[in-house]
């Protein structure tokens, strides 16, 4: 009985790899885009423009205050009503990128705010432009604060990507649903799905822990 | 056309909320002049020099620095700041950069000087402030006095026309004060236009052409160090001097 289930599971191996690939691909693209967007939003959030800062603040609150599943449904089912047709993969990328950007925005903004005013004043007094102040003085110091929770956030977002299975993307979680219809052993199947996620996330968890220790070091050189 | 100095305050006022922190300030600093600003804490002396490079903005009156009027749309504040060195009470060195990188950052990125050339000039400046052996040290590895000397070298690296010092020795242990003052004296003797907020009266006597005494946001008295120390004109300056010269 169990043996037959194992054989059947082994037969699902290619499907599982495809699901893992989808999860990794989806996470990777969204995290790269979301990180870039999140840094941009975080910088604007702490910048001089009050209107931009409050619009971003409101958007971040809205996204953080609603379930990710609802956000995906809105993007995948409601946007087509407005004439914007999206395939499931694009919808998933958009939803996950947006979610990542909002969380990362807050992490980056907190990092920027942690840099003492005197640092900005010193950079101002030397005649550095706004971008140079950010690039040369503020961001390198903010990274000490930003990096550990940023990597931790990546882990959360990879796990959140499982929600995209709800709109039909064949990611790792959906592969679980498909396989369990043929192999009626939910415990075993979803145990293996969990192992799949853990294999992807564990290196990042280790990295976050390492960064946390390193950022406590003496003079704040950020070296990866 | 009235005669204009390097730094010209004419009827300058500034408020923090309802508090009038600068009251009708009129003061002109000539090129190569060294002016020491003193006064009790909260008298507005830091605010006064922070206005000169636009770290604080003024409410009304005119402030003209190096021929450019502050707050005028035609004045490029970022460019003007490259001509004004500012030394902070708490040093504000960049903690993620070495002493040399602190000195060369603005020359490389603002003045667009090639890195090799900027490094050479930076090493010379650090040698000049007595820190030739600390070129690659990070701020956290330096004493307060050493950090403040790096901060002065950082300003000099931009070859400014004006140097402003905001209580440069107040955060230092007593035994480190003189190493910083020695560097400041050397800068003054090279003909730098300087405004120095300090209570180091020895420094004032040695290099200042004028001492300005402020209280409650206004300039109460201004004169040569000899006049000011030996014959203060007002009760408030006498009271202040008796407190700081008692020891």
Short mmCIF file of C-alpha atoms in Angstrom, two decimals:
data_model
loop_
_atom_site.label_atom_id
_atom_site.label_comp_id
_atom_site.label_asym_id
_atom_site.label_seq_id
_atom_site.Cartn_x
_atom_site.Cartn_y
_atom_site.Cartn_z
CA UNK A 1 0.00 0.00 0.00
CA UNK A 2 2.57 2.55 1.17
CA UNK A 3 5.03 1.09 -1.30
CA UNK A 4 2.64 1.67 -4.16
CA UNK A 5 2.16 5.24 -3.02
CA UNK A 6 5.92 5.76 -3.01
CA UNK A 7 6.21 4.37 -6.53
CA UNK A 8 3.42 6.61 -7.68
CA UNK A 9 5.09 9.57 -6.00
CA UNK A 10 8.38 8.76 -7.67
CA UNK A 11 6.49 8.89 -10.95
CA UNK A 12 5.40 12.44 -10.12
CA UNK A 13 9.04 13.48 -9.84
CA UNK A 14 9.09 15.53 -13.11
CA UNK A 15 5.92 17.34 -12.08
CA UNK A 16 7.41 18.14 -8.67
CA UNK A 17 10.54 19.55 -10.29
CA UNK A 18 8.40 21.72 -12.54
CA UNK A 19 6.52 22.99 -9.52
CA UNK A 20 9.73 23.72 -7.65
CA UNK A 21 11.06 25.49 -10.74
CA UNK A 22 7.92 27.61 -10.95
CA UNK A 23 8.14 28.55 -7.28
CA UNK A 24 11.81 29.47 -7.60
CA UNK A 25 11.27 31.40 -10.84
CA UNK A 26 8.27 33.28 -9.53
CA UNK A 27 10.04 34.14 -6.27
CA UNK A 28 13.29 35.13 -7.95
CA UNK A 29 11.70 37.49 -10.47
CA UNK A 30 9.37 39.06 -7.90
CA UNK A 31 12.10 39.47 -5.30
CA UNK A 32 14.49 41.13 -7.75
CA UNK A 33 11.80 43.48 -9.07
CA UNK A 34 10.30 43.98 -5.61
CA UNK A 35 13.69 44.81 -4.10
CA UNK A 36 14.43 47.42 -6.76
CA UNK A 37 10.95 48.91 -6.44
CA UNK A 38 11.01 48.66 -2.64
CA UNK A 39 14.30 50.59 -2.39
CA UNK A 40 12.92 53.27 -4.72
CA UNK A 41 9.72 53.57 -2.69
CA UNK A 42 11.64 53.53 0.60
CA UNK A 43 13.87 56.38 -0.56
CA UNK A 44 10.85 58.40 -1.73
CA UNK A 45 9.04 57.60 1.52
CA UNK A 46 11.77 59.30 3.54
CA UNK A 47 12.49 62.03 0.97
CA UNK A 48 11.38 65.63 1.04
CA UNK A 49 8.20 65.22 -1.01
CA UNK A 50 5.33 64.99 1.50
CA UNK A 51 2.71 64.06 -1.09
CA UNK A 52 4.77 61.17 -2.51
CA UNK A 53 5.58 60.00 1.02
CA UNK A 54 1.96 59.93 2.15
CA UNK A 55 0.68 58.29 -1.04
CA UNK A 56 3.29 55.54 -0.67
CA UNK A 57 2.48 55.24 3.04
CA UNK A 58 -1.21 54.76 2.31
CA UNK A 59 -0.51 52.17 -0.41
CA UNK A 60 1.83 50.21 1.84
CA UNK A 61 -0.75 50.21 4.64
CA UNK A 62 -3.44 49.04 2.23
CA UNK A 63 -1.33 46.16 0.91
CA UNK A 64 -0.10 45.16 4.35
CA UNK A 65 -3.63 45.29 5.70
CA UNK A 66 -5.29 43.00 3.15
CA UNK A 67 -4.78 39.26 2.57
CA UNK A 68 -2.43 38.37 -0.26
CA UNK A 69 -5.01 35.92 -1.63
CA UNK A 70 -7.48 38.78 -2.04
CA UNK A 71 -4.85 40.90 -3.79
CA UNK A 72 -4.12 38.11 -6.28
CA UNK A 73 -7.82 37.62 -6.99
CA UNK A 74 -8.26 41.36 -7.55
CA UNK A 75 -5.39 41.43 -10.02
CA UNK A 76 -6.30 38.21 -11.81
CA UNK A 77 -10.10 38.46 -11.91
CA UNK A 78 -10.90 42.16 -11.64
CA UNK A 79 -8.31 43.72 -13.96
CA UNK A 80 -9.64 41.78 -17.00
CA UNK A 81 -13.07 43.34 -16.29
CA UNK A 82 -11.33 46.70 -16.88
CA UNK A 83 -9.92 45.43 -20.16
CA UNK A 84 -6.48 44.42 -18.88
CA UNK A 85 -5.94 40.76 -19.77
CA UNK A 86 -3.23 39.02 -17.77
CA UNK A 87 -2.04 35.44 -17.85
CA UNK A 88 -1.72 33.78 -14.48
CA UNK A 89 2.08 34.01 -14.42
CA UNK A 90 2.12 37.76 -15.07
CA UNK A 91 -0.65 38.30 -12.52
CA UNK A 92 1.34 36.28 -9.99
CA UNK A 93 4.52 38.26 -10.67
CA UNK A 94 2.68 41.58 -10.34
CA UNK A 95 0.98 40.60 -7.09
CA UNK A 96 4.11 39.17 -5.51
CA UNK A 97 6.32 42.05 -6.69
CA UNK A 98 3.89 44.56 -5.26
CA UNK A 99 3.75 42.72 -1.94
CA UNK A 100 7.55 42.45 -1.80
CA UNK A 101 7.98 46.13 -2.69
CA UNK A 102 5.63 47.22 0.10
CA UNK A 103 7.35 45.21 2.83
CA UNK A 104 10.82 46.13 1.56
CA UNK A 105 9.81 49.81 1.35
CA UNK A 106 9.13 49.82 5.08
CA UNK A 107 12.37 48.01 5.88
CA UNK A 108 14.41 50.43 3.75
CA UNK A 109 12.62 53.49 5.15
CA UNK A 110 13.35 52.33 8.71
CA UNK A 111 17.01 51.82 7.77
CA UNK A 112 17.27 55.30 6.24
CA UNK A 113 15.64 56.87 9.30
CA UNK A 114 18.15 55.14 11.54
CA UNK A 115 21.05 57.08 10.00
CA UNK A 116 21.85 60.03 12.31
CA UNK A 117 20.94 63.52 11.05
CA UNK A 118 24.54 64.59 11.54
CA UNK A 119 25.58 62.26 8.71
CA UNK A 120 23.22 63.95 6.27
CA UNK A 121 24.32 67.38 7.49
CA UNK A 122 27.99 66.49 6.99
CA UNK A 123 27.23 65.29 3.46
CA UNK A 124 25.16 68.40 2.76
CA UNK A 125 27.93 70.64 4.07
CA UNK A 126 30.45 69.03 1.70
CA UNK A 127 28.24 69.89 -1.24
CA UNK A 128 27.15 66.36 -2.14
CA UNK A 129 24.02 66.26 -4.29
CA UNK A 130 20.84 64.55 -3.09
CA UNK A 131 21.68 61.35 -4.97
CA UNK A 132 25.32 61.38 -3.84
CA UNK A 133 24.24 61.82 -0.22
CA UNK A 134 21.95 58.82 -0.57
CA UNK A 135 24.41 56.65 -2.49
CA UNK A 136 27.63 57.48 -0.64
CA UNK A 137 26.55 58.30 2.90
CA UNK A 138 23.01 57.27 3.84
CA UNK A 139 22.40 53.94 2.07
CA UNK A 140 25.68 52.24 3.04
CA UNK A 141 24.91 52.99 6.69
CA UNK A 142 21.24 52.10 6.34
CA UNK A 143 22.23 48.71 4.89
CA UNK A 144 23.47 47.61 8.32
CA UNK A 145 19.92 47.93 9.58
CA UNK A 146 18.24 46.82 6.35
CA UNK A 147 20.05 43.63 5.36
CA UNK A 148 19.10 41.13 8.08
CA UNK A 149 15.33 41.83 7.99
CA UNK A 150 15.47 42.11 4.19
CA UNK A 151 16.74 38.56 3.82
CA UNK A 152 14.25 37.43 6.45
CA UNK A 153 11.52 39.06 4.39
CA UNK A 154 12.67 37.13 1.32
CA UNK A 155 11.95 33.90 3.20
CA UNK A 156 8.44 35.09 4.06
CA UNK A 157 7.78 36.12 0.46
CA UNK A 158 8.94 32.80 -0.99
CA UNK A 159 6.46 31.10 1.29
CA UNK A 160 3.75 33.62 0.35
CA UNK A 161 4.30 32.68 -3.28
CA UNK A 162 2.39 29.45 -2.53
CA UNK A 163 -0.80 31.52 -2.68
CA UNK A 164 -0.42 31.91 -6.47
CA UNK A 165 -1.51 28.28 -6.84
CA UNK A 166 -5.00 29.65 -6.24
CA UNK A 167 -5.06 31.22 -9.72
CA UNK A 168 -3.89 28.02 -11.37
CA UNK A 169 -0.13 28.45 -11.53
CA UNK A 170 1.59 25.09 -11.23
CA UNK A 171 3.94 25.97 -8.42
CA UNK A 172 5.11 23.61 -5.70
CA UNK A 173 1.91 23.92 -3.67
CA UNK A 174 -0.33 23.25 -6.66
CA UNK A 175 1.75 20.23 -7.58
CA UNK A 176 0.91 18.99 -4.10
CA UNK A 177 -2.80 19.38 -4.81
CA UNK A 178 -2.46 17.60 -8.15
CA UNK A 179 -0.44 14.70 -6.78
CA UNK A 180 -2.66 14.16 -3.77
CA UNK A 181 -5.55 13.37 -6.14
CA UNK A 182 -3.61 10.39 -7.45
CA UNK A 183 -1.84 9.44 -4.27
CA UNK A 184 -4.35 9.70 -1.45
CA UNK A 185 -1.85 10.38 1.31
CA UNK A 186 -2.03 14.10 2.10
CA UNK A 187 0.36 13.85 5.03
CA UNK A 188 3.14 12.38 2.91
CA UNK A 189 2.56 14.59 -0.11
CA UNK A 190 2.42 17.87 1.73
CA UNK A 191 5.30 16.84 3.95
CA UNK A 192 7.36 16.60 0.76
CA UNK A 193 5.98 19.95 -0.48
CA UNK A 194 7.10 21.48 2.82
CA UNK A 195 10.53 19.95 2.39
CA UNK A 196 10.71 21.57 -1.06
CA UNK A 197 10.05 25.03 0.37
CA UNK A 198 12.46 24.43 3.21
CA UNK A 199 15.26 23.52 0.81
CA UNK A 200 14.78 26.86 -0.96
CA UNK A 201 14.40 28.93 2.23
CA UNK A 202 16.96 27.40 4.55
CA UNK A 203 20.05 28.90 2.87
CA UNK A 204 18.40 32.33 3.15
CA UNK A 205 17.60 31.76 6.83
CA UNK A 206 21.27 30.92 7.40
CA UNK A 207 22.32 34.00 5.43
CA UNK A 208 20.04 36.26 7.49
CA UNK A 209 21.51 34.90 10.72
CA UNK A 210 25.05 35.39 9.41
CA UNK A 211 24.30 38.97 8.36
CA UNK A 212 22.77 39.76 11.72
CA UNK A 213 25.98 38.71 13.43
CA UNK A 214 28.20 40.52 10.96
CA UNK A 215 26.25 43.77 11.09
CA UNK A 216 26.95 44.00 14.79
CA UNK A 217 30.68 44.25 13.97
CA UNK A 218 32.87 47.24 14.68
CA UNK A 219 32.93 49.88 12.02
CA UNK A 220 30.04 49.12 9.77
CA UNK A 221 31.73 48.00 6.59
CA UNK A 222 29.08 46.16 4.62
CA UNK A 223 30.74 43.26 2.88
CA UNK A 224 28.79 40.37 1.46
CA UNK B 1 27.23 99.90 -3.49
CA UNK B 2 28.00 99.14 0.10
CA UNK B 3 31.14 97.29 0.97
CA UNK B 4 30.48 93.57 1.21
CA UNK B 5 32.41 91.08 3.29
CA UNK B 6 32.88 87.38 2.76
CA UNK B 7 29.90 86.78 5.06
CA UNK B 8 27.33 89.54 5.45
CA UNK B 9 24.36 89.38 7.81
CA UNK B 10 22.01 92.34 7.44
CA UNK B 11 19.03 92.47 9.75
CA UNK B 12 18.68 88.68 9.88
CA UNK B 13 15.86 87.15 11.93
CA UNK B 14 14.97 83.55 12.57
CA UNK B 15 12.26 81.89 14.61
CA UNK B 16 11.81 78.35 15.88
CA UNK B 17 8.04 78.47 16.31
CA UNK B 18 7.39 81.43 18.60
CA UNK B 19 11.02 81.59 19.73
CA UNK B 20 13.05 84.38 18.12
CA UNK B 21 16.40 82.54 17.94
CA UNK B 22 18.19 85.16 15.85
CA UNK B 23 17.26 88.78 16.51
CA UNK B 24 18.12 91.38 13.94
CA UNK B 25 21.66 90.13 13.35
CA UNK B 26 23.97 92.46 11.44
CA UNK B 27 27.54 91.28 11.10
CA UNK B 28 30.14 91.39 8.37
CA UNK B 29 33.15 89.07 8.19
CA UNK B 30 36.02 90.15 5.96
CA UNK B 31 38.10 87.78 3.84
CA UNK B 32 40.90 86.20 5.92
CA UNK B 33 39.26 87.36 9.11
CA UNK B 34 38.85 85.02 12.10
CA UNK B 35 35.76 85.71 14.20
CA UNK B 36 35.07 83.89 17.44
CA UNK B 37 31.43 83.66 18.52
CA UNK B 38 30.70 83.00 22.19
CA UNK B 39 27.79 83.23 24.56
CA UNK B 40 25.71 81.16 26.95
CA UNK B 41 24.09 77.98 25.68
CA UNK B 42 20.88 78.64 23.78
CA UNK B 43 22.07 82.09 22.75
CA UNK B 44 21.81 81.27 19.04
CA UNK B 45 25.52 81.04 18.18
CA UNK B 46 25.30 77.61 16.54
CA UNK B 47 22.17 78.64 14.67
CA UNK B 48 24.03 81.73 13.47
CA UNK B 49 26.80 79.81 11.74
CA UNK B 50 24.48 77.02 10.56
CA UNK B 51 22.59 79.66 8.57
CA UNK B 52 25.72 80.51 6.61
CA UNK B 53 25.81 77.19 4.74
CA UNK B 54 22.06 76.78 4.72
CA UNK B 55 21.74 74.04 7.36
CA UNK B 56 19.21 76.48 8.81
CA UNK B 57 17.13 78.90 6.77
CA UNK B 58 16.49 82.50 7.75
CA UNK B 59 13.11 84.13 8.06
CA UNK B 60 13.94 87.67 7.01
CA UNK B 61 16.86 89.98 6.41
CA UNK B 62 19.74 89.43 4.01
CA UNK B 63 22.55 86.93 4.29
CA UNK B 64 25.17 87.23 1.55
CA UNK B 65 27.99 84.67 1.46
CA UNK B 66 30.84 84.96 -1.05
CA UNK B 67 28.78 87.44 -3.06
CA UNK B 68 25.72 85.18 -3.24
CA UNK B 69 22.46 85.93 -1.46
CA UNK B 70 21.00 82.96 0.41
CA UNK B 71 17.41 82.09 -0.44
CA UNK B 72 17.80 83.79 -3.82
CA UNK B 73 16.62 81.43 -6.58
CA UNK B 74 19.76 82.32 -8.53
CA UNK B 75 21.98 80.99 -5.75
CA UNK B 76 23.02 77.37 -6.18
CA UNK B 77 23.19 76.30 -2.54
CA UNK B 78 24.88 72.97 -3.28
CA UNK B 79 27.67 74.74 -5.16
CA UNK B 80 28.01 77.44 -2.52
CA UNK B 81 28.40 74.76 0.16
CA UNK B 82 31.46 73.40 -1.63
CA UNK B 83 33.16 76.71 -0.77
CA UNK B 84 32.26 76.47 2.93
CA UNK B 85 33.82 73.92 5.26
CA UNK B 86 31.79 73.03 8.33
CA UNK B 87 33.25 71.34 11.40
CA UNK B 88 30.65 69.82 13.74
CA UNK B 89 30.74 69.47 17.50
CA UNK B 90 30.18 65.72 17.13
CA UNK B 91 32.61 65.33 14.16
CA UNK B 92 30.07 63.50 11.98
CA UNK B 93 32.71 61.49 10.16
CA UNK B 94 31.31 58.81 7.86
CA UNK B 95 31.68 55.66 9.99
CA UNK B 96 31.74 53.30 7.00
CA UNK B 97 34.68 55.05 5.36
CA UNK B 98 38.35 55.25 6.34
CA UNK B 99 39.97 58.53 7.35
CA UNK B 100 41.34 58.92 3.82
CA UNK B 101 37.98 58.09 2.22
CA UNK B 102 36.30 60.64 4.48
CA UNK B 103 38.69 63.28 3.18
CA UNK B 104 38.51 62.29 -0.51
CA UNK B 105 34.75 61.58 -0.86
CA UNK B 106 33.65 65.11 -1.75
CA UNK B 107 36.72 66.01 -3.84
CA UNK B 108 36.15 62.88 -5.96
CA UNK B 109 32.37 63.11 -6.31
CA UNK B 110 31.77 66.86 -6.17
CA UNK B 111 34.98 68.37 -7.51
CA UNK B 112 35.45 65.42 -9.93
CA UNK B 113 39.15 65.14 -9.08
CA UNK B 114 40.68 61.83 -10.28
CA UNK B 115 40.96 59.32 -7.42
CA UNK B 116 44.77 59.03 -7.54
CA UNK B 117 45.17 62.77 -7.30
CA UNK B 118 42.54 63.06 -4.56
CA UNK B 119 44.24 60.27 -2.59
CA UNK B 120 47.57 62.04 -2.80
CA UNK B 121 46.07 65.35 -1.65
CA UNK B 122 44.13 63.52 1.08
CA UNK B 123 47.27 61.85 2.44
CA UNK B 124 49.03 65.21 2.51
CA UNK B 125 46.14 66.79 4.41
CA UNK B 126 46.02 63.97 6.94
CA UNK B 127 49.78 64.34 7.41
CA UNK B 128 49.26 68.05 7.93
CA UNK B 129 46.82 67.43 10.78
CA UNK B 130 49.27 64.90 12.26
CA UNK B 131 47.49 61.71 11.21
CA UNK B 132 49.76 60.32 8.49
CA UNK B 133 49.68 56.94 10.25
CA UNK B 134 45.87 56.82 10.49
CA UNK B 135 45.06 57.05 6.79
CA UNK B 136 43.35 53.65 6.69
CA UNK B 137 41.76 53.77 10.14
CA UNK B 138 37.99 53.87 10.52
CA UNK B 139 36.48 56.64 12.69
CA UNK B 140 35.56 54.14 15.42
CA UNK B 141 39.26 53.31 15.75
CA UNK B 142 40.23 56.95 16.36
CA UNK B 143 40.07 59.09 19.49
CA UNK B 144 37.78 62.12 19.58
CA UNK B 145 40.66 64.51 18.95
CA UNK B 146 41.85 62.44 16.01
CA UNK B 147 38.34 62.26 14.58
CA UNK B 148 37.94 66.02 14.79
CA UNK B 149 41.29 66.50 13.01
CA UNK B 150 40.12 64.17 10.24
CA UNK B 151 36.94 66.26 10.04
CA UNK B 152 39.03 69.42 9.60
CA UNK B 153 41.12 67.69 6.91
CA UNK B 154 37.86 66.62 5.23
CA UNK B 155 36.82 70.28 4.99
CA UNK B 156 40.25 71.42 3.78
CA UNK B 157 40.12 68.79 1.03
CA UNK B 158 37.52 70.90 -0.73
CA UNK B 159 39.82 73.97 -0.61
CA UNK B 160 37.02 76.10 0.83
CA UNK B 161 37.01 79.89 1.03
CA UNK B 162 35.33 79.85 4.43
CA UNK B 163 35.54 77.48 7.40
CA UNK B 164 32.86 77.36 10.08
CA UNK B 165 33.45 75.60 13.40
CA UNK B 166 30.51 74.71 15.65
CA UNK B 167 31.96 74.11 19.13
CA UNK B 168 34.71 71.91 17.69
CA UNK B 169 36.27 71.03 21.06
CA UNK B 170 33.19 70.79 23.30
CA UNK B 171 32.79 67.04 22.87
CA UNK B 172 36.46 66.32 23.53
CA UNK B 173 38.28 65.12 26.61
CA UNK B 174 40.42 67.95 27.98
CA UNK B 175 43.73 66.40 26.94
CA UNK B 176 42.63 66.29 23.31
CA UNK B 177 41.50 69.89 23.01
CA UNK B 178 44.89 71.39 22.29
CA UNK B 179 45.70 69.02 19.40
CA UNK B 180 42.55 70.22 17.65
CA UNK B 181 43.12 73.89 18.51
CA UNK B 182 46.69 73.67 17.15
CA UNK B 183 45.32 72.53 13.79
CA UNK B 184 42.75 75.33 13.83
CA UNK B 185 45.46 77.90 14.59
CA UNK B 186 47.48 76.59 11.65
CA UNK B 187 44.45 76.91 9.36
CA UNK B 188 43.82 80.45 10.59
CA UNK B 189 47.44 81.43 10.04
CA UNK B 190 47.18 80.35 6.41
CA UNK B 191 44.63 83.10 5.91
CA UNK B 192 41.36 81.16 6.01
CA UNK B 193 38.17 83.13 6.63
CA UNK B 194 36.83 81.54 9.79
CA UNK B 195 33.87 81.79 12.13
CA UNK B 196 34.37 79.73 15.25
CA UNK B 197 31.77 79.09 17.92
CA UNK B 198 33.87 78.28 20.97
CA UNK B 199 34.56 79.10 24.57
CA UNK B 200 38.29 78.51 24.11
CA UNK B 201 39.39 82.00 24.99
CA UNK B 202 43.07 81.14 24.52
CA UNK B 203 42.30 80.39 20.88
CA UNK B 204 40.37 83.65 20.57
CA UNK B 205 43.26 85.68 21.99
CA UNK B 206 45.75 83.96 19.73
CA UNK B 207 44.14 84.18 16.30
CA UNK B 208 40.81 86.00 16.36
CA UNK B 209 40.52 89.53 15.01
CA UNK B 210 37.11 89.86 16.61
CA UNK B 211 35.04 88.28 19.35
CA UNK B 212 31.27 88.39 19.03
CA UNK B 213 29.24 87.85 22.19
CA UNK B 214 25.66 86.66 21.77
CA UNK B 215 22.86 86.32 24.26
CA UNK B 216 19.20 85.39 23.73
CA UNK B 217 19.55 85.44 19.93
CA UNK B 218 21.11 88.89 19.64
CA UNK B 219 24.67 90.15 19.21
CA UNK B 220 25.27 91.98 22.47
CA UNK B 221 28.85 93.00 21.98
CA UNK B 222 31.61 92.69 19.39
CA UNK B 223 35.21 93.81 19.57
CA UNK B 224 38.83 92.75 19.45
CA UNK B 225 39.75 89.97 21.90
CA UNK B 226 41.77 92.46 24.01
CA UNK B 227 38.82 94.84 24.31
CA UNK B 228 36.37 92.08 25.01
CA UNK B 229 38.37 90.22 27.64
CA UNK B 230 39.88 93.19 29.47
CA UNK B 231 37.00 95.63 29.20
CA UNK B 232 33.63 93.98 28.48
CA UNK B 233 31.03 96.67 27.86
CA UNK B 234 27.84 95.04 29.10
CA UNK B 235 26.68 93.38 32.30
CA UNK B 236 25.74 90.25 30.42
CA UNK B 237 29.17 89.81 28.85
CA UNK B 238 30.83 90.50 32.22
CA UNK B 239 28.63 87.88 33.87
CA UNK B 240 29.41 85.39 31.10
CA UNK B 241 33.17 86.02 31.24
CA UNK B 242 33.26 85.70 35.00
CA UNK B 243 31.71 82.25 34.64
CA UNK B 244 33.95 80.86 31.95
CA UNK B 245 37.21 82.47 33.14
CA UNK B 246 36.74 81.59 36.79
CA UNK B 247 38.78 78.41 36.62
#
